[in-house]
Amino acid sequence: MRKNLDNGLLHAMSALVRVVDAGSFTAAGAQMHLTTAQISRLVSELENRLQSKLLHRTTRKLALTSVGEQYVKDARTILDLVAQAENNVAGISTQPAGRLRVMCMTSFGNRYVVPLVPKFCARFPRVNLEYSASQYVPDLLAGGVDVSVYLSQHLPDSGMIAQRLGVTSAVLCAAPKYLAAQGVPKMPRELAKHACLRLLNPSISSNWELSDGKTLEILSPIGPVLGDIPEVVLQGALGGLGIALLPRYNVVDALKRGTLVRVLPRWQSPEIGVFLLTPSRHFVDVKTREWVELLKQEIPAALARDAEYFEDAQPKARSRIKA
């Protein structure tokens, strides 16, 4: 058995890693163009070779044994080194090509990611980039997505590899005409008397969480507009329908134009993390690496530029209007 498997040891390692990343023998088989039985046999032969159980198998889920966890960790390192060596010899690292599937949350992507697409495609004309937008936690493996950018206060434990690109937050704002007609709230609790325009986002609490750096206020707003994309809520705010709590990148341009103004400028949401997600460190090909590097180069700088506006516009801590 050992002699027969030596010739296909890397193949068996790859199968095991794919099973762990995909969560099932069937999904791993689809990715490797093998049957479920073939994948199962590769893993079983690997266990026989090692004389150790690597996976706990049930009808509902798979789980690594303690031995399996260490073996998979080492296998990833070995497979990455082999792939890197082959790429270096073949010169593939200078020739990104093929289909690249990327995903991003809708409005964040419109502002920060979509403008990078022409730059990337011009640099790598042999890459066919497929871009999709979604507000929900992506299933990268099931969707065949190579890279996703996702925003969340608390990133779920999805098994994906996450790299933090930066942070943003949400701020309160409204049209001047709404505030002229309804008044300007002075404290978060006064928002209960106002029409609040709400963003339904699976990655952020449905309540409004507001912090001034010392106190956290949690509110349950009500109002005439509820949308699962920021653009709906933004248009409601621009139309004078109420007060909105929206990510800074959604409202920065309207604030600069004066079509929206800040409400309770000392208060904002807790930080929202901006994460770059990939299915695995293993089998990250050159076109994916180049896209990831471009995002890591451009997005933090763009977030910082927008953040400067809010830092400059933030009222001084000692500045108070006396009654």
PDB file of C-alpha atoms in Angstrom:
ATOM      1  CA  MET A   1       0.000   0.000   0.000  1.00  0.00           C
ATOM      2  CA  ARG A   2       2.782   2.400   0.928  1.00  0.00           C
ATOM      3  CA  LYS A   3       4.574   1.912  -2.387  1.00  0.00           C
ATOM      4  CA  ASN A   4       1.425   2.442  -4.446  1.00  0.00           C
ATOM      5  CA  LEU A   5       0.461   5.551  -2.545  1.00  0.00           C
ATOM      6  CA  ASP A   6       3.906   7.162  -2.732  1.00  0.00           C
ATOM      7  CA  ASN A   7       3.309   7.928  -6.398  1.00  0.00           C
ATOM      8  CA  GLY A   8       0.069   9.717  -5.554  1.00  0.00           C
ATOM      9  CA  LEU A   9       0.829  11.070  -2.101  1.00  0.00           C
ATOM     10  CA  LEU A  10       0.427  14.714  -3.106  1.00  0.00           C
ATOM     11  CA  HIS A  11      -2.823  13.841  -4.844  1.00  0.00           C
ATOM     12  CA  ALA A  12      -4.135  12.203  -1.672  1.00  0.00           C
ATOM     13  CA  MET A  13      -3.014  15.184   0.417  1.00  0.00           C
ATOM     14  CA  SER A  14      -4.841  17.485  -1.982  1.00  0.00           C
ATOM     15  CA  ALA A  15      -7.983  15.391  -1.685  1.00  0.00           C
ATOM     16  CA  LEU A  16      -7.909  15.572   2.113  1.00  0.00           C
ATOM     17  CA  VAL A  17      -7.399  19.337   2.121  1.00  0.00           C
ATOM     18  CA  ARG A  18     -10.218  19.781  -0.384  1.00  0.00           C
ATOM     19  CA  VAL A  19     -12.557  17.681   1.761  1.00  0.00           C
ATOM     20  CA  VAL A  20     -11.766  19.817   4.808  1.00  0.00           C
ATOM     21  CA  ASP A  21     -12.220  23.103   2.933  1.00  0.00           C
ATOM     22  CA  ALA A  22     -15.336  22.044   1.041  1.00  0.00           C
ATOM     23  CA  GLY A  23     -16.947  20.308   4.000  1.00  0.00           C
ATOM     24  CA  SER A  24     -17.868  17.105   2.182  1.00  0.00           C
ATOM     25  CA  PHE A  25     -16.481  14.353  -0.026  1.00  0.00           C
ATOM     26  CA  THR A  26     -19.016  15.198  -2.728  1.00  0.00           C
ATOM     27  CA  ALA A  27     -18.030  18.870  -2.959  1.00  0.00           C
ATOM     28  CA  ALA A  28     -14.341  17.992  -2.931  1.00  0.00           C
ATOM     29  CA  GLY A  29     -14.907  15.480  -5.707  1.00  0.00           C
ATOM     30  CA  ALA A  30     -16.677  18.074  -7.833  1.00  0.00           C
ATOM     31  CA  GLN A  31     -13.746  20.462  -7.431  1.00  0.00           C
ATOM     32  CA  MET A  32     -11.187  17.795  -8.340  1.00  0.00           C
ATOM     33  CA  HIS A  33     -13.338  16.198 -11.072  1.00  0.00           C
ATOM     34  CA  LEU A  34     -13.446  12.907  -9.171  1.00  0.00           C
ATOM     35  CA  THR A  35     -16.307  10.829  -7.846  1.00  0.00           C
ATOM     36  CA  THR A  36     -17.237  10.828  -4.182  1.00  0.00           C
ATOM     37  CA  ALA A  37     -16.045   7.232  -3.943  1.00  0.00           C
ATOM     38  CA  GLN A  38     -12.659   8.129  -5.418  1.00  0.00           C
ATOM     39  CA  ILE A  39     -12.171  10.959  -2.929  1.00  0.00           C
ATOM     40  CA  SER A  40     -13.198   8.705  -0.049  1.00  0.00           C
ATOM     41  CA  ARG A  41     -10.761   6.044  -1.202  1.00  0.00           C
ATOM     42  CA  LEU A  42      -7.873   8.531  -1.382  1.00  0.00           C
ATOM     43  CA  VAL A  43      -8.510   9.679   2.176  1.00  0.00           C
ATOM     44  CA  SER A  44      -8.868   6.106   3.423  1.00  0.00           C
ATOM     45  CA  GLU A  45      -5.587   5.105   1.769  1.00  0.00           C
ATOM     46  CA  LEU A  46      -3.924   8.090   3.394  1.00  0.00           C
ATOM     47  CA  GLU A  47      -5.236   7.009   6.798  1.00  0.00           C
ATOM     48  CA  ASN A  48      -4.023   3.454   6.171  1.00  0.00           C
ATOM     49  CA  ARG A  49      -0.600   4.758   5.236  1.00  0.00           C
ATOM     50  CA  LEU A  50      -0.374   6.817   8.414  1.00  0.00           C
ATOM     51  CA  GLN A  51      -2.063   4.192  10.582  1.00  0.00           C
ATOM     52  CA  SER A  52      -4.096   7.061  12.060  1.00  0.00           C
ATOM     53  CA  LYS A  53      -7.648   8.285  11.724  1.00  0.00           C
ATOM     54  CA  LEU A  54      -7.717  11.761  10.195  1.00  0.00           C
ATOM     55  CA  LEU A  55     -11.454  12.411   9.911  1.00  0.00           C
ATOM     56  CA  HIS A  56     -14.484  11.658  12.012  1.00  0.00           C
ATOM     57  CA  ARG A  57     -17.244  10.809   9.530  1.00  0.00           C
ATOM     58  CA  THR A  58     -20.967  11.042  10.299  1.00  0.00           C
ATOM     59  CA  THR A  59     -23.994  11.259   8.026  1.00  0.00           C
ATOM     60  CA  ARG A  60     -24.263  14.988   8.707  1.00  0.00           C
ATOM     61  CA  LYS A  61     -20.776  16.388   9.049  1.00  0.00           C
ATOM     62  CA  LEU A  62     -17.050  15.788   8.985  1.00  0.00           C
ATOM     63  CA  ALA A  63     -14.600  16.747  11.707  1.00  0.00           C
ATOM     64  CA  LEU A  64     -10.829  16.470  11.870  1.00  0.00           C
ATOM     65  CA  THR A  65      -9.245  14.403  14.601  1.00  0.00           C
ATOM     66  CA  SER A  66      -6.422  16.026  16.569  1.00  0.00           C
ATOM     67  CA  VAL A  67      -3.954  14.090  14.416  1.00  0.00           C
ATOM     68  CA  GLY A  68      -5.856  15.172  11.315  1.00  0.00           C
ATOM     69  CA  GLU A  69      -5.674  18.855  12.263  1.00  0.00           C
ATOM     70  CA  GLN A  70      -1.889  18.766  12.447  1.00  0.00           C
ATOM     71  CA  TYR A  71      -1.580  16.680   9.285  1.00  0.00           C
ATOM     72  CA  VAL A  72      -3.785  19.040   7.266  1.00  0.00           C
ATOM     73  CA  LYS A  73      -1.790  22.020   8.500  1.00  0.00           C
ATOM     74  CA  ASP A  74       1.447  20.384   7.368  1.00  0.00           C
ATOM     75  CA  ALA A  75      -0.134  19.210   4.108  1.00  0.00           C
ATOM     76  CA  ARG A  76      -1.161  22.773   3.233  1.00  0.00           C
ATOM     77  CA  THR A  77       2.417  23.932   3.700  1.00  0.00           C
ATOM     78  CA  ILE A  78       3.778  21.119   1.536  1.00  0.00           C
ATOM     79  CA  LEU A  79       1.246  21.669  -1.241  1.00  0.00           C
ATOM     80  CA  ASP A  80       1.854  25.416  -1.251  1.00  0.00           C
ATOM     81  CA  LEU A  81       5.601  24.890  -1.544  1.00  0.00           C
ATOM     82  CA  VAL A  82       5.174  22.421  -4.406  1.00  0.00           C
ATOM     83  CA  ALA A  83       2.845  24.786  -6.268  1.00  0.00           C
ATOM     84  CA  GLN A  84       5.234  27.687  -5.729  1.00  0.00           C
ATOM     85  CA  ALA A  85       8.190  25.663  -6.987  1.00  0.00           C
ATOM     86  CA  GLU A  86       6.345  24.630 -10.140  1.00  0.00           C
ATOM     87  CA  ASN A  87       5.170  28.171 -10.794  1.00  0.00           C
ATOM     88  CA  ASN A  88       8.693  29.517 -10.411  1.00  0.00           C
ATOM     89  CA  VAL A  89      10.102  26.972 -12.854  1.00  0.00           C
ATOM     90  CA  ALA A  90       7.322  27.323 -15.395  1.00  0.00           C
ATOM     91  CA  GLY A  91       7.264  31.098 -15.253  1.00  0.00           C
ATOM     92  CA  ILE A  92       3.526  31.047 -14.607  1.00  0.00           C
ATOM     93  CA  SER A  93       3.876  33.712 -11.938  1.00  0.00           C
ATOM     94  CA  THR A  94       4.281  36.365 -14.628  1.00  0.00           C
ATOM     95  CA  GLN A  95       1.328  35.221 -16.724  1.00  0.00           C
ATOM     96  CA  PRO A  96      -2.011  35.414 -14.860  1.00  0.00           C
ATOM     97  CA  ALA A  97      -4.759  33.934 -17.025  1.00  0.00           C
ATOM     98  CA  GLY A  98      -8.182  32.329 -16.873  1.00  0.00           C
ATOM     99  CA  ARG A  99     -11.428  33.058 -15.054  1.00  0.00           C
ATOM    100  CA  LEU A 100     -11.379  35.020 -11.802  1.00  0.00           C
ATOM    101  CA  ARG A 101     -14.620  35.231  -9.818  1.00  0.00           C
ATOM    102  CA  VAL A 102     -14.813  38.074  -7.309  1.00  0.00           C
ATOM    103  CA  MET A 103     -17.596  39.308  -5.062  1.00  0.00           C
ATOM    104  CA  CYS A 104     -18.253  42.362  -2.922  1.00  0.00           C
ATOM    105  CA  MET A 105     -21.022  43.999  -0.927  1.00  0.00           C
ATOM    106  CA  THR A 106     -23.004  46.250  -3.240  1.00  0.00           C
ATOM    107  CA  SER A 107     -22.335  49.870  -2.326  1.00  0.00           C
ATOM    108  CA  PHE A 108     -18.880  49.304  -0.855  1.00  0.00           C
ATOM    109  CA  GLY A 109     -17.918  47.620  -4.096  1.00  0.00           C
ATOM    110  CA  ASN A 110     -19.337  50.449  -6.179  1.00  0.00           C
ATOM    111  CA  ARG A 111     -17.151  52.965  -4.376  1.00  0.00           C
ATOM    112  CA  TYR A 112     -13.924  51.087  -3.753  1.00  0.00           C
ATOM    113  CA  VAL A 113     -13.720  47.872  -5.789  1.00  0.00           C
ATOM    114  CA  VAL A 114     -15.442  48.432  -9.137  1.00  0.00           C
ATOM    115  CA  PRO A 115     -13.054  51.308 -10.046  1.00  0.00           C
ATOM    116  CA  LEU A 116     -10.171  48.837  -9.749  1.00  0.00           C
ATOM    117  CA  VAL A 117     -11.578  46.421 -12.338  1.00  0.00           C
ATOM    118  CA  PRO A 118     -10.381  48.332 -15.452  1.00  0.00           C
ATOM    119  CA  LYS A 119      -6.935  48.763 -13.907  1.00  0.00           C
ATOM    120  CA  PHE A 120      -6.639  45.051 -13.167  1.00  0.00           C
ATOM    121  CA  CYS A 121      -7.960  43.910 -16.545  1.00  0.00           C
ATOM    122  CA  ALA A 122      -5.658  46.289 -18.410  1.00  0.00           C
ATOM    123  CA  ARG A 123      -2.692  44.950 -16.470  1.00  0.00           C
ATOM    124  CA  PHE A 124      -3.680  41.298 -16.976  1.00  0.00           C
ATOM    125  CA  PRO A 125      -5.539  41.004 -20.307  1.00  0.00           C
ATOM    126  CA  ARG A 126      -5.573  37.187 -20.228  1.00  0.00           C
ATOM    127  CA  VAL A 127      -7.716  37.145 -17.082  1.00  0.00           C
ATOM    128  CA  ASN A 128     -11.506  36.965 -17.468  1.00  0.00           C
ATOM    129  CA  LEU A 129     -12.881  38.728 -14.387  1.00  0.00           C
ATOM    130  CA  GLU A 130     -16.438  37.939 -13.242  1.00  0.00           C
ATOM    131  CA  TYR A 131     -17.778  40.408 -10.658  1.00  0.00           C
ATOM    132  CA  SER A 132     -20.915  39.923  -8.573  1.00  0.00           C
ATOM    133  CA  ALA A 133     -22.488  41.879  -5.707  1.00  0.00           C
ATOM    134  CA  SER A 134     -24.209  40.546  -2.607  1.00  0.00           C
ATOM    135  CA  GLN A 135     -25.083  41.801   0.872  1.00  0.00           C
ATOM    136  CA  TYR A 136     -24.826  38.362   2.443  1.00  0.00           C
ATOM    137  CA  VAL A 137     -22.005  36.215   3.780  1.00  0.00           C
ATOM    138  CA  PRO A 138     -20.649  34.531   0.659  1.00  0.00           C
ATOM    139  CA  ASP A 139     -20.319  30.777   0.300  1.00  0.00           C
ATOM    140  CA  LEU A 140     -17.121  30.959  -1.685  1.00  0.00           C
ATOM    141  CA  LEU A 141     -16.745  27.233  -2.225  1.00  0.00           C
ATOM    142  CA  ALA A 142     -20.314  26.604  -3.344  1.00  0.00           C
ATOM    143  CA  GLY A 143     -20.306  29.659  -5.600  1.00  0.00           C
ATOM    144  CA  GLY A 144     -16.868  29.068  -7.029  1.00  0.00           C
ATOM    145  CA  VAL A 145     -15.817  32.536  -5.838  1.00  0.00           C
ATOM    146  CA  ASP A 146     -12.087  33.196  -5.588  1.00  0.00           C
ATOM    147  CA  VAL A 147     -12.126  36.406  -3.534  1.00  0.00           C
ATOM    148  CA  SER A 148     -14.796  38.357  -1.678  1.00  0.00           C
ATOM    149  CA  VAL A 149     -14.780  41.650   0.216  1.00  0.00           C
ATOM    150  CA  TYR A 150     -17.199  41.586   3.135  1.00  0.00           C
ATOM    151  CA  LEU A 151     -18.063  44.036   5.906  1.00  0.00           C
ATOM    152  CA  SER A 152     -19.075  42.943   9.372  1.00  0.00           C
ATOM    153  CA  GLN A 153     -18.857  43.948  13.009  1.00  0.00           C
ATOM    154  CA  HIS A 154     -18.364  40.287  13.895  1.00  0.00           C
ATOM    155  CA  LEU A 155     -17.082  38.038  11.122  1.00  0.00           C
ATOM    156  CA  PRO A 156     -18.675  34.589  11.407  1.00  0.00           C
ATOM    157  CA  ASP A 157     -16.486  31.513  11.766  1.00  0.00           C
ATOM    158  CA  SER A 158     -17.023  30.224   8.247  1.00  0.00           C
ATOM    159  CA  GLY A 159     -13.740  28.419   7.677  1.00  0.00           C
ATOM    160  CA  MET A 160     -12.690  31.032   5.120  1.00  0.00           C
ATOM    161  CA  ILE A 161      -9.345  32.816   5.264  1.00  0.00           C
ATOM    162  CA  ALA A 162      -9.942  36.435   6.322  1.00  0.00           C
ATOM    163  CA  GLN A 163      -7.558  39.370   5.963  1.00  0.00           C
ATOM    164  CA  ARG A 164      -8.565  42.696   7.492  1.00  0.00           C
ATOM    165  CA  LEU A 165      -8.262  45.599   5.055  1.00  0.00           C
ATOM    166  CA  GLY A 166      -9.440  48.318   7.405  1.00  0.00           C
ATOM    167  CA  VAL A 167     -12.458  49.644   9.250  1.00  0.00           C
ATOM    168  CA  THR A 168     -15.332  51.999   8.677  1.00  0.00           C
ATOM    169  CA  SER A 169     -18.377  53.005  10.722  1.00  0.00           C
ATOM    170  CA  ALA A 170     -21.919  54.260  10.212  1.00  0.00           C
ATOM    171  CA  VAL A 171     -23.002  57.839  10.924  1.00  0.00           C
ATOM    172  CA  LEU A 172     -26.350  59.551  11.401  1.00  0.00           C
ATOM    173  CA  CYS A 173     -27.430  62.028   8.755  1.00  0.00           C
ATOM    174  CA  ALA A 174     -30.507  63.701   7.316  1.00  0.00           C
ATOM    175  CA  ALA A 175     -31.528  66.239   4.701  1.00  0.00           C
ATOM    176  CA  PRO A 176     -31.511  69.866   5.890  1.00  0.00           C
ATOM    177  CA  LYS A 177     -35.199  70.199   5.015  1.00  0.00           C
ATOM    178  CA  TYR A 178     -36.149  67.308   7.297  1.00  0.00           C
ATOM    179  CA  LEU A 179     -34.271  68.792  10.241  1.00  0.00           C
ATOM    180  CA  ALA A 180     -35.733  72.235   9.563  1.00  0.00           C
ATOM    181  CA  ALA A 181     -39.231  70.779   9.731  1.00  0.00           C
ATOM    182  CA  GLN A 182     -38.786  68.220  12.536  1.00  0.00           C
ATOM    183  CA  GLY A 183     -35.986  69.634  14.647  1.00  0.00           C
ATOM    184  CA  VAL A 184     -32.487  68.443  15.431  1.00  0.00           C
ATOM    185  CA  PRO A 185     -32.067  65.741  18.103  1.00  0.00           C
ATOM    186  CA  LYS A 186     -29.515  66.563  20.784  1.00  0.00           C
ATOM    187  CA  MET A 187     -29.187  63.100  22.329  1.00  0.00           C
ATOM    188  CA  PRO A 188     -29.620  59.558  20.957  1.00  0.00           C
ATOM    189  CA  ARG A 189     -32.772  58.955  23.025  1.00  0.00           C
ATOM    190  CA  GLU A 190     -34.496  61.773  21.119  1.00  0.00           C
ATOM    191  CA  LEU A 191     -34.319  59.683  17.940  1.00  0.00           C
ATOM    192  CA  ALA A 192     -37.405  57.848  19.216  1.00  0.00           C
ATOM    193  CA  LYS A 193     -39.403  60.955  18.251  1.00  0.00           C
ATOM    194  CA  HIS A 194     -38.076  60.968  14.690  1.00  0.00           C
ATOM    195  CA  ALA A 195     -38.649  59.000  11.497  1.00  0.00           C
ATOM    196  CA  CYS A 196     -35.664  56.668  11.208  1.00  0.00           C
ATOM    197  CA  LEU A 197     -34.641  55.118   7.905  1.00  0.00           C
ATOM    198  CA  ARG A 198     -33.249  51.653   8.487  1.00  0.00           C
ATOM    199  CA  LEU A 199     -30.734  49.497   6.685  1.00  0.00           C
ATOM    200  CA  LEU A 200     -31.320  45.754   6.930  1.00  0.00           C
ATOM    201  CA  ASN A 201     -27.881  44.175   6.870  1.00  0.00           C
ATOM    202  CA  PRO A 202     -27.182  40.584   7.943  1.00  0.00           C
ATOM    203  CA  SER A 203     -23.687  41.502   9.117  1.00  0.00           C
ATOM    204  CA  ILE A 204     -24.777  44.376  11.378  1.00  0.00           C
ATOM    205  CA  SER A 205     -27.269  44.512  14.240  1.00  0.00           C
ATOM    206  CA  SER A 206     -30.817  45.559  13.309  1.00  0.00           C
ATOM    207  CA  ASN A 207     -30.729  47.855  16.340  1.00  0.00           C
ATOM    208  CA  TRP A 208     -28.901  51.145  16.145  1.00  0.00           C
ATOM    209  CA  GLU A 209     -25.756  50.947  18.239  1.00  0.00           C
ATOM    210  CA  LEU A 210     -24.248  54.380  18.817  1.00  0.00           C
ATOM    211  CA  SER A 211     -21.100  55.257  20.714  1.00  0.00           C
ATOM    212  CA  ASP A 212     -19.483  58.562  21.637  1.00  0.00           C
ATOM    213  CA  GLY A 213     -16.319  56.799  22.729  1.00  0.00           C
ATOM    214  CA  LYS A 214     -17.494  56.496  26.331  1.00  0.00           C
ATOM    215  CA  THR A 215     -21.110  55.346  26.236  1.00  0.00           C
ATOM    216  CA  LEU A 216     -22.892  52.822  24.027  1.00  0.00           C
ATOM    217  CA  GLU A 217     -26.565  53.506  23.289  1.00  0.00           C
ATOM    218  CA  ILE A 218     -28.686  50.735  21.752  1.00  0.00           C
ATOM    219  CA  LEU A 219     -31.895  51.896  20.079  1.00  0.00           C
ATOM    220  CA  SER A 220     -34.751  50.204  18.223  1.00  0.00           C
ATOM    221  CA  PRO A 221     -35.643  52.736  15.529  1.00  0.00           C
ATOM    222  CA  ILE A 222     -38.885  52.903  13.600  1.00  0.00           C
ATOM    223  CA  GLY A 223     -39.618  54.720  10.384  1.00  0.00           C
ATOM    224  CA  PRO A 224     -41.099  54.691   6.895  1.00  0.00           C
ATOM    225  CA  VAL A 225     -38.204  53.072   4.976  1.00  0.00           C
ATOM    226  CA  LEU A 226     -36.420  49.745   5.427  1.00  0.00           C
ATOM    227  CA  GLY A 227     -33.969  48.591   2.755  1.00  0.00           C
ATOM    228  CA  ASP A 228     -31.452  45.783   2.391  1.00  0.00           C
ATOM    229  CA  ILE A 229     -29.151  47.924   0.267  1.00  0.00           C
ATOM    230  CA  PRO A 230     -27.836  51.317   1.430  1.00  0.00           C
ATOM    231  CA  GLU A 231     -28.902  53.110  -1.743  1.00  0.00           C
ATOM    232  CA  VAL A 232     -32.589  52.764  -0.823  1.00  0.00           C
ATOM    233  CA  VAL A 233     -32.038  54.278   2.610  1.00  0.00           C
ATOM    234  CA  LEU A 234     -29.777  56.968   1.169  1.00  0.00           C
ATOM    235  CA  GLN A 235     -32.409  58.083  -1.323  1.00  0.00           C
ATOM    236  CA  GLY A 236     -34.960  58.225   1.487  1.00  0.00           C
ATOM    237  CA  ALA A 237     -32.670  60.477   3.489  1.00  0.00           C
ATOM    238  CA  LEU A 238     -31.950  62.714   0.489  1.00  0.00           C
ATOM    239  CA  GLY A 239     -35.701  62.976  -0.079  1.00  0.00           C
ATOM    240  CA  GLY A 240     -36.253  64.296   3.433  1.00  0.00           C
ATOM    241  CA  LEU A 241     -38.050  61.217   4.772  1.00  0.00           C
ATOM    242  CA  GLY A 242     -36.083  60.958   8.001  1.00  0.00           C
ATOM    243  CA  ILE A 243     -32.775  60.293   9.731  1.00  0.00           C
ATOM    244  CA  ALA A 244     -30.547  57.491   8.441  1.00  0.00           C
ATOM    245  CA  LEU A 245     -27.667  55.554   9.959  1.00  0.00           C
ATOM    246  CA  LEU A 246     -25.443  54.673   7.022  1.00  0.00           C
ATOM    247  CA  PRO A 247     -21.821  53.678   6.427  1.00  0.00           C
ATOM    248  CA  ARG A 248     -19.537  56.645   5.943  1.00  0.00           C
ATOM    249  CA  TYR A 249     -18.683  55.669   2.378  1.00  0.00           C
ATOM    250  CA  ASN A 250     -22.376  55.895   1.422  1.00  0.00           C
ATOM    251  CA  VAL A 251     -22.851  59.459   2.622  1.00  0.00           C
ATOM    252  CA  VAL A 252     -19.481  61.199   2.363  1.00  0.00           C
ATOM    253  CA  ASP A 253     -20.214  62.724  -1.059  1.00  0.00           C
ATOM    254  CA  ALA A 254     -23.690  63.943  -0.039  1.00  0.00           C
ATOM    255  CA  LEU A 255     -22.217  65.480   3.117  1.00  0.00           C
ATOM    256  CA  LYS A 256     -19.585  67.298   1.073  1.00  0.00           C
ATOM    257  CA  ARG A 257     -22.300  68.647  -1.247  1.00  0.00           C
ATOM    258  CA  GLY A 258     -24.503  69.678   1.664  1.00  0.00           C
ATOM    259  CA  THR A 259     -27.483  67.619   0.511  1.00  0.00           C
ATOM    260  CA  LEU A 260     -27.126  65.729   3.794  1.00  0.00           C
ATOM    261  CA  VAL A 261     -25.860  66.938   7.160  1.00  0.00           C
ATOM    262  CA  ARG A 262     -24.592  65.038  10.172  1.00  0.00           C
ATOM    263  CA  VAL A 263     -26.942  64.368  13.071  1.00  0.00           C
ATOM    264  CA  LEU A 264     -25.440  63.811  16.533  1.00  0.00           C
ATOM    265  CA  PRO A 265     -21.930  64.080  15.054  1.00  0.00           C
ATOM    266  CA  ARG A 266     -20.270  62.913  18.264  1.00  0.00           C
ATOM    267  CA  TRP A 267     -22.032  59.566  17.922  1.00  0.00           C
ATOM    268  CA  GLN A 268     -21.394  56.797  15.415  1.00  0.00           C
ATOM    269  CA  SER A 269     -21.676  53.043  15.158  1.00  0.00           C
ATOM    270  CA  PRO A 270     -18.987  50.753  16.557  1.00  0.00           C
ATOM    271  CA  GLU A 271     -16.290  49.927  14.034  1.00  0.00           C
ATOM    272  CA  ILE A 272     -17.242  47.785  11.058  1.00  0.00           C
ATOM    273  CA  GLY A 273     -14.412  45.607   9.785  1.00  0.00           C
ATOM    274  CA  VAL A 274     -13.595  45.369   6.087  1.00  0.00           C
ATOM    275  CA  PHE A 275     -12.421  41.845   5.327  1.00  0.00           C
ATOM    276  CA  LEU A 276     -10.901  40.165   2.301  1.00  0.00           C
ATOM    277  CA  LEU A 277     -12.077  36.546   2.163  1.00  0.00           C
ATOM    278  CA  THR A 278     -10.584  33.628   0.251  1.00  0.00           C
ATOM    279  CA  PRO A 279     -11.620  29.962   0.428  1.00  0.00           C
ATOM    280  CA  SER A 280      -8.203  28.674   1.461  1.00  0.00           C
ATOM    281  CA  ARG A 281      -4.513  29.463   1.524  1.00  0.00           C
ATOM    282  CA  HIS A 282      -4.060  26.360  -0.587  1.00  0.00           C
ATOM    283  CA  PHE A 283      -4.312  26.546  -4.378  1.00  0.00           C
ATOM    284  CA  VAL A 284      -4.260  30.354  -4.485  1.00  0.00           C
ATOM    285  CA  ASP A 285      -3.237  30.842  -8.089  1.00  0.00           C
ATOM    286  CA  VAL A 286      -1.379  33.795  -9.489  1.00  0.00           C
ATOM    287  CA  LYS A 287      -4.389  35.710 -10.832  1.00  0.00           C
ATOM    288  CA  THR A 288      -6.056  35.485  -7.425  1.00  0.00           C
ATOM    289  CA  ARG A 289      -2.884  36.641  -5.686  1.00  0.00           C
ATOM    290  CA  GLU A 290      -2.592  39.614  -8.022  1.00  0.00           C
ATOM    291  CA  TRP A 291      -6.221  40.644  -7.368  1.00  0.00           C
ATOM    292  CA  VAL A 292      -5.716  40.276  -3.623  1.00  0.00           C
ATOM    293  CA  GLU A 293      -2.549  42.369  -3.736  1.00  0.00           C
ATOM    294  CA  LEU A 294      -4.328  45.109  -5.688  1.00  0.00           C
ATOM    295  CA  LEU A 295      -7.138  45.244  -3.127  1.00  0.00           C
ATOM    296  CA  LYS A 296      -4.645  45.310  -0.249  1.00  0.00           C
ATOM    297  CA  GLN A 297      -2.776  48.130  -1.933  1.00  0.00           C
ATOM    298  CA  GLU A 298      -5.745  50.318  -2.886  1.00  0.00           C
ATOM    299  CA  ILE A 299      -8.596  49.822  -0.406  1.00  0.00           C
ATOM    300  CA  PRO A 300      -6.858  50.777   2.873  1.00  0.00           C
ATOM    301  CA  ALA A 301      -5.636  53.995   1.278  1.00  0.00           C
ATOM    302  CA  ALA A 302      -9.107  54.814  -0.090  1.00  0.00           C
ATOM    303  CA  LEU A 303     -10.709  54.141   3.301  1.00  0.00           C
ATOM    304  CA  ALA A 304      -8.156  56.433   4.928  1.00  0.00           C
ATOM    305  CA  ARG A 305      -8.908  59.239   2.471  1.00  0.00           C
ATOM    306  CA  ASP A 306     -12.624  59.099   3.236  1.00  0.00           C
ATOM    307  CA  ALA A 307     -11.930  58.847   6.970  1.00  0.00           C
ATOM    308  CA  GLU A 308      -9.997  62.123   6.821  1.00  0.00           C
ATOM    309  CA  TYR A 309     -13.180  64.008   5.953  1.00  0.00           C
ATOM    310  CA  PHE A 310     -14.936  62.792   9.083  1.00  0.00           C
ATOM    311  CA  GLU A 311     -11.918  63.477  11.270  1.00  0.00           C
ATOM    312  CA  ASP A 312     -11.665  67.037   9.934  1.00  0.00           C
ATOM    313  CA  ALA A 313     -15.423  67.577  10.305  1.00  0.00           C
ATOM    314  CA  GLN A 314     -15.619  66.090  13.819  1.00  0.00           C
ATOM    315  CA  PRO A 315     -16.538  68.753  16.392  1.00  0.00           C
ATOM    316  CA  LYS A 316     -13.899  69.421  19.013  1.00  0.00           C
ATOM    317  CA  ALA A 317     -14.465  67.589  22.276  1.00  0.00           C
ATOM    318  CA  ARG A 318     -14.507  70.825  24.316  1.00  0.00           C
ATOM    319  CA  SER A 319     -16.739  72.708  21.935  1.00  0.00           C
ATOM    320  CA  ARG A 320     -20.126  73.048  23.623  1.00  0.00           C
ATOM    321  CA  ILE A 321     -23.062  75.402  23.169  1.00  0.00           C
ATOM    322  CA  LYS A 322     -24.104  76.913  26.466  1.00  0.00           C
ATOM    323  CA  ALA A 323     -27.784  77.021  27.256  1.00  0.00           C
TER     324      ALA A 323
END
